[in-house]
Short mmCIF file of C-alpha atoms in Angstrom, two decimals:
data_model
loop_
_atom_site.label_atom_id
_atom_site.label_comp_id
_atom_site.label_asym_id
_atom_site.label_seq_id
_atom_site.Cartn_x
_atom_site.Cartn_y
_atom_site.Cartn_z
CA MET N 1 -15.16 -28.18 14.73
CA GLU N 2 -12.65 -30.74 14.64
CA ASP N 3 -11.41 -30.12 11.33
CA PHE N 4 -11.25 -26.17 11.50
CA TYR N 5 -7.48 -24.92 11.75
CA ALA N 6 -6.27 -21.42 12.06
CA VAL N 7 -2.71 -19.97 10.48
CA ILE N 8 -1.29 -17.07 11.46
CA MET N 9 1.01 -14.95 8.30
CA ALA N 10 3.41 -13.18 10.42
CA GLY N 11 6.77 -13.47 8.24
CA GLY N 12 6.13 -9.37 7.31
CA GLY N 13 8.61 -6.85 8.70
CA GLY N 14 5.83 -4.60 9.47
CA THR N 15 7.48 -1.89 6.71
CA ARG N 16 5.04 1.06 7.06
CA LEU N 17 6.12 1.40 11.38
CA TRP N 18 9.53 1.79 10.82
CA PRO N 19 11.20 2.84 12.63
CA LEU N 20 9.60 1.79 15.51
CA SER N 21 9.54 -1.84 13.22
CA ARG N 22 12.35 -2.82 12.64
CA ARG N 23 14.29 -6.40 11.70
CA SER N 24 15.24 -7.14 15.32
CA ARG N 25 11.70 -6.52 15.72
CA PRO N 26 9.03 -6.70 13.27
CA LYS N 27 5.20 -4.84 13.86
CA GLN N 28 3.94 -7.97 14.64
CA LEU N 29 5.67 -8.15 18.20
CA LEU N 30 5.51 -5.23 19.30
CA ARG N 31 2.78 -4.30 22.67
CA LEU N 32 1.71 -0.97 21.05
CA LEU N 33 -1.55 -1.70 22.40
CA GLY N 34 -0.55 -3.21 26.21
CA ASP N 35 1.48 -5.85 27.42
CA ARG N 36 0.44 -8.04 24.83
CA SER N 37 2.02 -8.09 21.29
CA LEU N 38 -0.63 -7.95 18.27
CA PHE N 39 0.29 -11.23 17.60
CA GLN N 40 0.38 -12.88 21.12
CA MET N 41 -3.41 -10.84 20.86
CA ALA N 42 -3.65 -13.17 17.86
CA VAL N 43 -3.03 -16.40 19.26
CA ASP N 44 -5.11 -15.24 22.40
CA ARG N 45 -8.39 -14.45 20.86
CA LEU N 46 -8.26 -17.87 18.90
CA LEU N 47 -7.57 -20.49 21.97
CA PRO N 48 -10.75 -20.11 23.67
CA LEU N 49 -12.44 -21.65 19.78
CA LEU N 50 -9.47 -24.28 19.03
CA GLY N 51 -7.28 -26.02 20.99
CA PRO N 52 -3.93 -24.94 20.40
CA GLU N 53 -3.02 -27.42 18.50
CA ARG N 54 -4.85 -26.28 15.75
CA ILE N 55 -3.54 -23.48 15.66
CA TYR N 56 -0.28 -22.74 13.06
CA VAL N 57 1.48 -20.05 12.69
CA VAL N 58 3.88 -19.31 9.29
CA THR N 59 6.73 -16.99 9.83
CA VAL N 60 10.15 -16.61 8.67
CA GLU N 61 12.67 -17.59 10.60
CA GLN N 62 14.67 -14.22 11.72
CA GLN N 63 11.04 -14.46 13.70
CA ALA N 64 11.00 -17.83 14.52
CA VAL N 65 12.83 -17.75 17.93
CA LEU N 66 11.11 -14.10 18.56
CA LEU N 67 7.38 -15.95 17.94
CA GLN N 68 7.78 -18.75 20.26
CA GLU N 69 8.77 -17.06 22.62
CA GLN N 70 5.54 -14.97 23.16
CA ALA N 71 3.85 -18.08 22.22
CA PRO N 72 5.16 -21.17 23.42
CA GLN N 73 2.09 -22.88 24.40
CA LEU N 74 1.99 -24.13 20.27
CA PRO N 75 3.29 -26.48 19.29
CA ALA N 76 7.13 -25.78 17.83
CA GLU N 77 6.41 -28.15 14.86
CA ASN N 78 2.89 -25.52 13.86
CA TYR N 79 5.97 -22.76 12.80
CA LEU N 80 6.08 -22.72 9.58
CA LEU N 81 9.33 -21.41 7.95
CA GLU N 82 9.31 -19.64 4.81
CA PRO N 83 13.17 -19.54 3.46
CA ALA N 84 12.63 -15.69 1.72
CA PRO N 85 9.11 -13.87 1.36
CA LYS N 86 6.93 -15.06 -1.41
CA GLY N 87 3.57 -12.90 -1.02
CA THR N 88 0.73 -14.75 0.98
CA ALA N 89 -0.93 -16.65 -1.60
CA SER N 90 2.65 -18.68 -2.28
CA VAL N 91 1.98 -18.37 2.83
CA VAL N 92 -1.91 -19.86 1.92
CA GLY N 93 -0.07 -22.46 -0.11
CA LEU N 94 2.34 -23.79 2.43
CA ALA N 95 -0.21 -24.56 4.89
CA ALA N 96 -2.07 -26.01 2.60
CA ALA N 97 0.44 -28.40 2.02
CA VAL N 98 0.81 -29.01 5.60
CA LEU N 99 -3.26 -28.88 6.34
CA GLN N 100 -3.67 -31.63 3.46
CA ALA N 101 -1.84 -34.54 4.22
CA GLN N 102 -4.46 -34.41 7.77
CA ASP N 103 -7.30 -33.93 6.36
CA SER N 104 -8.36 -32.85 2.52
CA GLU N 105 -11.47 -31.31 3.52
CA CYS N 106 -10.64 -29.61 6.61
CA VAL N 107 -11.04 -26.07 6.58
CA MET N 108 -8.46 -23.39 7.86
CA ALA N 109 -8.44 -19.93 8.61
CA CYS N 110 -5.71 -17.16 6.75
CA LEU N 111 -5.54 -14.08 10.07
CA THR N 112 -2.79 -11.53 10.30
CA ALA N 113 -0.55 -10.81 13.37
CA ASP N 114 -0.87 -7.32 12.86
CA HIS N 115 -4.88 -6.59 13.66
CA LEU N 116 -6.52 -4.87 16.96
CA ILE N 117 -9.84 -6.72 17.12
CA ARG N 118 -10.86 -5.53 20.71
CA ASN N 119 -14.73 -7.55 20.63
CA GLU N 120 -12.42 -10.85 20.60
CA GLU N 121 -16.57 -12.92 21.95
CA ALA N 122 -17.75 -11.54 18.49
CA PHE N 123 -14.11 -11.86 16.61
CA ARG N 124 -14.98 -16.57 17.76
CA SER N 125 -18.92 -16.17 16.60
CA SER N 126 -17.95 -14.84 13.36
CA LEU N 127 -15.69 -17.09 12.72
CA ARG N 128 -17.99 -20.00 13.63
CA ALA N 129 -19.91 -18.14 10.75
CA THR N 130 -17.24 -18.86 8.04
CA TYR N 131 -16.30 -22.35 8.97
CA GLU N 132 -20.37 -23.24 8.55
CA VAL N 133 -19.85 -21.07 5.27
CA ALA N 134 -17.05 -22.43 4.16
CA ARG N 135 -17.76 -26.12 4.81
CA LEU N 136 -20.02 -26.22 2.08
CA GLY N 137 -18.19 -25.00 -0.57
CA HIS N 138 -17.63 -21.45 -0.53
CA LEU N 139 -14.76 -18.85 -0.22
CA VAL N 140 -15.48 -16.96 2.57
CA THR N 141 -14.52 -13.88 4.08
CA LEU N 142 -14.94 -10.88 6.38
CA GLY N 143 -16.64 -7.57 5.57
CA VAL N 144 -16.51 -4.51 7.34
CA THR N 145 -18.97 -1.54 7.49
CA PRO N 146 -16.86 1.80 6.32
CA THR N 147 -17.88 4.39 8.66
CA TYR N 148 -15.41 6.85 6.59
CA ALA N 149 -13.69 6.52 3.35
CA ALA N 150 -10.58 5.49 3.36
CA THR N 151 -7.20 5.42 0.80
CA GLY N 152 -5.77 2.89 3.22
CA TYR N 153 -8.34 0.01 2.56
CA GLY N 154 -9.20 -1.80 0.06
CA TYR N 155 -12.99 -2.88 -0.33
CA LEU N 156 -15.47 -5.91 -1.07
CA GLN N 157 -18.79 -5.47 -3.59
CA MET N 158 -20.95 -6.87 -1.98
CA GLY N 159 -23.10 -9.31 -4.31
CA LYS N 160 -26.77 -10.65 -3.92
CA SER N 161 -27.33 -11.77 -0.73
CA LEU N 162 -26.92 -15.26 -0.03
CA ASP N 163 -28.84 -17.82 2.36
CA LEU N 164 -26.36 -20.66 3.60
CA ALA N 165 -26.48 -22.69 6.17
CA GLY N 166 -28.20 -19.93 8.49
CA VAL N 167 -25.73 -17.16 8.08
CA ASN N 168 -25.91 -14.03 6.83
CA ALA N 169 -23.99 -13.98 3.75
CA PHE N 170 -23.24 -12.02 0.42
CA GLU N 171 -21.72 -13.02 -3.30
CA VAL N 172 -18.84 -11.57 -3.73
CA ALA N 173 -18.84 -9.07 -7.22
CA SER N 174 -15.71 -7.32 -6.62
CA PHE N 175 -12.61 -6.79 -5.02
CA ARG N 176 -11.20 -3.45 -4.99
CA GLU N 177 -7.85 -2.50 -3.84
CA LYS N 178 -7.33 0.78 -1.51
CA PRO N 179 -8.36 3.58 -4.42
CA ASP N 180 -8.28 6.92 -4.06
CA LEU N 181 -10.17 9.58 -1.58
CA ALA N 182 -12.94 10.76 -4.03
CA THR N 183 -13.13 6.70 -5.19
CA ALA N 184 -13.35 6.13 -1.95
CA GLN N 185 -16.03 8.68 -0.93
CA ASP N 186 -17.96 7.07 -4.10
CA TYR N 187 -17.73 4.05 -2.75
CA LEU N 188 -19.33 4.91 0.51
CA ALA N 189 -22.46 6.76 -0.70
CA ALA N 190 -22.90 4.20 -2.65
CA GLY N 191 -23.74 1.26 0.84
CA THR N 192 -23.22 -1.22 -1.07
CA TYR N 193 -18.72 -2.04 -0.20
CA PHE N 194 -17.46 -3.09 2.75
CA TRP N 195 -12.99 -2.98 3.88
CA ASN N 196 -11.76 -5.53 3.01
CA SER N 197 -10.52 -6.76 6.52
CA GLY N 198 -7.73 -9.51 5.24
CA MET N 199 -9.60 -12.21 7.28
CA PHE N 200 -10.42 -15.52 4.78
CA VAL N 201 -11.37 -18.57 5.53
CA TRP N 202 -12.28 -21.93 2.82
CA ARG N 203 -10.87 -25.21 2.51
CA VAL N 204 -8.20 -26.27 2.28
CA ASP N 205 -10.08 -28.75 -1.23
CA ALA N 206 -11.88 -25.31 -2.39
CA VAL N 207 -8.73 -23.25 -1.74
CA LEU N 208 -6.27 -25.84 -3.98
CA ARG N 209 -9.16 -25.38 -6.69
CA GLU N 210 -8.48 -22.15 -6.69
CA ILE N 211 -4.95 -22.21 -7.04
CA ARG N 212 -4.48 -24.89 -9.77
CA ARG N 213 -6.95 -22.66 -12.07
CA GLN N 214 -4.90 -19.53 -11.03
CA LEU N 215 -1.25 -19.63 -10.27
CA PRO N 216 -0.22 -23.57 -11.60
CA GLN N 217 3.20 -22.64 -10.52
CA LEU N 218 2.05 -22.91 -7.29
CA PHE N 219 -0.32 -25.76 -7.02
CA GLN N 220 2.80 -27.72 -8.64
CA ALA N 221 4.73 -26.36 -6.03
CA VAL N 222 2.23 -27.44 -3.29
CA GLU N 223 1.67 -30.88 -4.62
CA THR N 224 5.53 -31.80 -4.51
CA LEU N 225 5.10 -29.43 -0.43
CA GLY N 226 2.16 -32.21 -0.23
CA THR N 227 4.65 -35.82 -0.94
CA ALA N 228 7.26 -33.95 0.82
CA VAL N 229 5.16 -33.76 4.33
CA GLN N 230 4.42 -37.26 4.18
CA ASP N 231 7.76 -38.16 3.55
CA GLY N 232 8.54 -36.37 6.63
CA GLN N 233 10.38 -34.06 3.85
CA LEU N 234 9.12 -31.25 3.98
CA ASN N 235 12.57 -29.31 5.87
CA ALA N 236 14.63 -30.99 2.88
CA VAL N 237 12.65 -30.33 -0.09
CA LEU N 238 11.32 -26.04 0.41
CA PRO N 239 14.50 -24.36 0.33
CA ASP N 240 14.03 -25.70 -3.31
CA VAL N 241 10.81 -25.22 -3.83
CA TRP N 242 9.97 -21.84 -2.49
CA GLN N 243 12.98 -20.02 -4.33
CA ALA N 244 11.77 -21.02 -7.84
CA LEU N 245 7.88 -19.52 -6.70
CA THR N 246 7.31 -15.83 -8.03
CA PRO N 247 5.87 -13.31 -5.87
CA GLU N 248 2.32 -12.78 -5.53
CA THR N 249 -0.56 -11.84 -2.65
CA ILE N 250 -4.25 -13.24 -2.11
CA ASP N 251 -5.96 -10.59 -2.97
CA TYR N 252 -4.50 -10.80 -6.32
CA GLY N 253 -3.38 -15.05 -7.09
CA ILE N 254 -6.28 -15.22 -6.01
CA MET N 255 -9.55 -13.73 -4.67
CA GLU N 256 -9.80 -11.08 -8.00
CA ASP N 257 -10.50 -13.27 -10.29
CA ALA N 258 -11.95 -16.71 -7.90
CA GLN N 259 -15.47 -18.89 -8.01
CA ASN N 260 -18.30 -19.33 -5.31
CA VAL N 261 -16.67 -16.37 -3.19
CA ALA N 262 -19.15 -14.90 0.06
CA MET N 263 -18.65 -12.27 2.47
CA ILE N 264 -20.43 -12.38 6.06
CA PRO N 265 -20.26 -9.02 8.02
CA ALA N 266 -18.29 -8.33 10.78
CA ASP N 267 -19.88 -4.87 12.16
CA ASP N 268 -19.85 -6.02 15.53
CA LEU N 269 -15.71 -6.74 15.99
CA ASP N 270 -14.68 -3.40 16.40
CA TRP N 271 -12.08 -4.28 14.08
CA TRP N 272 -9.07 -2.16 12.52
CA ASP N 273 -5.56 -2.97 10.87
CA ILE N 274 -2.67 -1.38 12.45
CA GLY N 275 -1.14 -0.60 9.16
CA GLY N 276 0.96 1.91 9.50
CA TRP N 277 1.13 5.31 11.24
CA ASP N 278 -1.32 6.54 9.46
CA ARG N 279 -3.62 3.73 10.73
CA LEU N 280 -2.93 4.62 14.64
CA PHE N 281 -5.58 8.01 14.48
CA GLU N 282 -7.72 4.87 14.34
CA VAL N 283 -6.67 3.14 17.16
CA PHE N 284 -5.55 5.89 19.84
CA GLU N 285 -7.64 9.04 21.50
CA LYS N 286 -6.69 12.45 20.01
CA ASP N 287 -6.16 14.73 21.87
CA PRO N 288 -9.15 18.40 20.92
CA ALA N 289 -6.93 19.51 18.48
CA GLY N 290 -6.57 15.51 16.49
CA ASN N 291 -2.94 15.42 17.59
CA LEU N 292 -2.43 11.73 18.22
CA VAL N 293 0.86 12.09 21.03
CA LEU N 294 2.14 8.58 22.18
CA ALA N 295 5.27 10.52 23.57
CA PRO N 296 6.80 10.82 27.62
CA SER N 297 7.92 13.84 26.54
CA ALA N 298 6.64 16.57 24.37
CA LEU N 299 4.82 19.45 24.19
CA ALA N 300 2.43 20.46 20.86
CA LEU N 301 1.43 24.46 21.15
CA GLU N 302 -1.03 25.84 17.08
CA THR N 303 -0.68 22.31 15.57
CA HIS N 304 -3.07 19.89 14.49
CA GLY N 305 -4.02 16.73 13.14
CA SER N 306 -0.39 15.29 13.70
CA LEU N 307 1.05 12.42 15.95
CA LEU N 308 3.59 12.99 18.41
CA PHE N 309 5.57 9.40 18.86
CA GLN N 310 8.38 8.68 21.45
CA SER N 311 9.95 5.04 22.38
CA ALA N 312 9.22 5.22 26.37
CA GLY N 313 13.04 5.41 27.40
CA GLU N 314 14.48 5.70 24.55
CA SER N 315 15.53 9.60 24.70
CA LYS N 316 15.12 12.11 26.90
CA ARG N 317 15.10 14.81 23.97
CA LEU N 318 11.23 17.07 24.13
CA ILE N 319 9.24 16.45 21.05
CA ALA N 320 8.23 20.27 21.31
CA ALA N 321 5.49 21.07 17.88
CA TYR N 322 4.80 24.74 16.64
CA GLY N 323 2.74 25.85 14.53
CA ILE N 324 2.12 22.48 11.90
CA GLU N 325 -0.56 20.04 10.54
CA ASP N 326 -0.95 16.68 9.26
CA LEU N 327 2.26 15.42 10.06
CA ILE N 328 4.07 12.27 11.02
CA VAL N 329 6.91 12.65 13.80
CA VAL N 330 8.49 9.25 15.03
CA ASP N 331 11.81 10.30 17.97
CA MET N 332 14.12 6.92 17.82
CA ASP N 333 17.07 6.56 20.04
CA ASP N 334 19.32 6.15 17.00
CA VAL N 335 16.10 7.71 13.50
CA LEU N 336 14.23 10.36 13.54
CA PHE N 337 11.32 10.56 10.83
CA LEU N 338 9.58 12.52 9.80
CA CYS N 339 6.83 12.39 7.13
CA PRO N 340 2.99 14.43 5.47
CA ARG N 341 0.49 12.50 7.47
CA GLU N 342 -1.23 12.30 4.21
CA ARG N 343 2.41 9.84 2.76
CA ALA N 344 2.62 8.07 5.81
CA GLU N 345 2.06 4.81 3.06
CA GLU N 346 5.17 5.41 0.87
CA VAL N 347 7.08 4.68 4.11
CA ARG N 348 7.92 1.43 2.30
CA GLU N 349 10.11 3.51 -0.05
CA LEU N 350 12.32 4.98 2.23
CA VAL N 351 13.58 1.65 4.11
CA ARG N 352 13.74 0.23 0.78
CA LYS N 353 16.35 3.52 -0.18
CA LEU N 354 17.87 2.47 2.85
CA GLU N 355 17.63 -1.65 1.90
CA SER N 356 20.33 -0.43 -1.01
CA SER N 357 22.19 2.42 1.11
CA ASP N 358 25.08 2.35 3.36
CA HIS N 359 22.95 2.45 6.86
CA THR N 360 21.22 -0.88 6.40
CA ARG N 361 21.70 -0.83 10.13
CA TYR N 362 18.75 1.31 10.80
CA LEU N 363 17.21 -1.33 9.10
#
């Protein structure tokens, strides 16, 4: 597996965890689950499988120094800097341009920096399996059997069984974006839909064929960047090439209409995407009333299904909740955020409003 590389996508702002996640301390840098940040955990679980020289990180310039401080074992040149956010498809293109210059048929795993995976050995075993299937030219994704009708995850529809390199794999019949509750319930009942983990593994030449077919503008950019890598001019060429790109995601831009896609079930990972406030209910233990109290100073009476979060040491206030249901309460030193739990994903809209207001200091 000397031709196996991992690319950690770590440039997001984590806006769905605002106001805890800010520009100066984005979600992947936070220590939500212990003494290691989400980014550090993403690196830690790869190191027993891949040497640090084969782990790349794609991020934005304002986060690069902080990420390097958290993972100094990774070579500085393995941090690839996006001049501006252009979507995850462009991140794949940038990483592919760099890796193709080393080995045009190497295998790259595209992973995120905001996942919780408690069973790390099972994760590494799954990556070994995806590597074997990807070597055959397939675009491979990991699917997780849904345990409830989630509306915050995308879904994969399982197709026919594939016997590939002795691995239990399936065709992906379709990608489905985040459904409404009724549709999610139908998916759960059907038993043929998996949560889309957002983790992908493919040979560089295989994904570049799909980019050329579906995103010709991005493919031209990748070719230009690949030449720049060989000439040692990547940093000089990248800003102008990047500016011309149209933002696009992996799912919409590549995977929805991709050919030769395989899925490997990965139910033993104990995997969770720490996407937003509502996802924390899936990760942490709740009280008998279904409340999640993550606050050093809080009291909840006749309160159900609510999150009470207070950043330790930042506020001396008591959070006193009485008679509320399904509410998100986040108490920071400079911001008090309240939101119905069912609308927690919409905090992005609030952040967008702040970006165009006189309150940008809270970002």
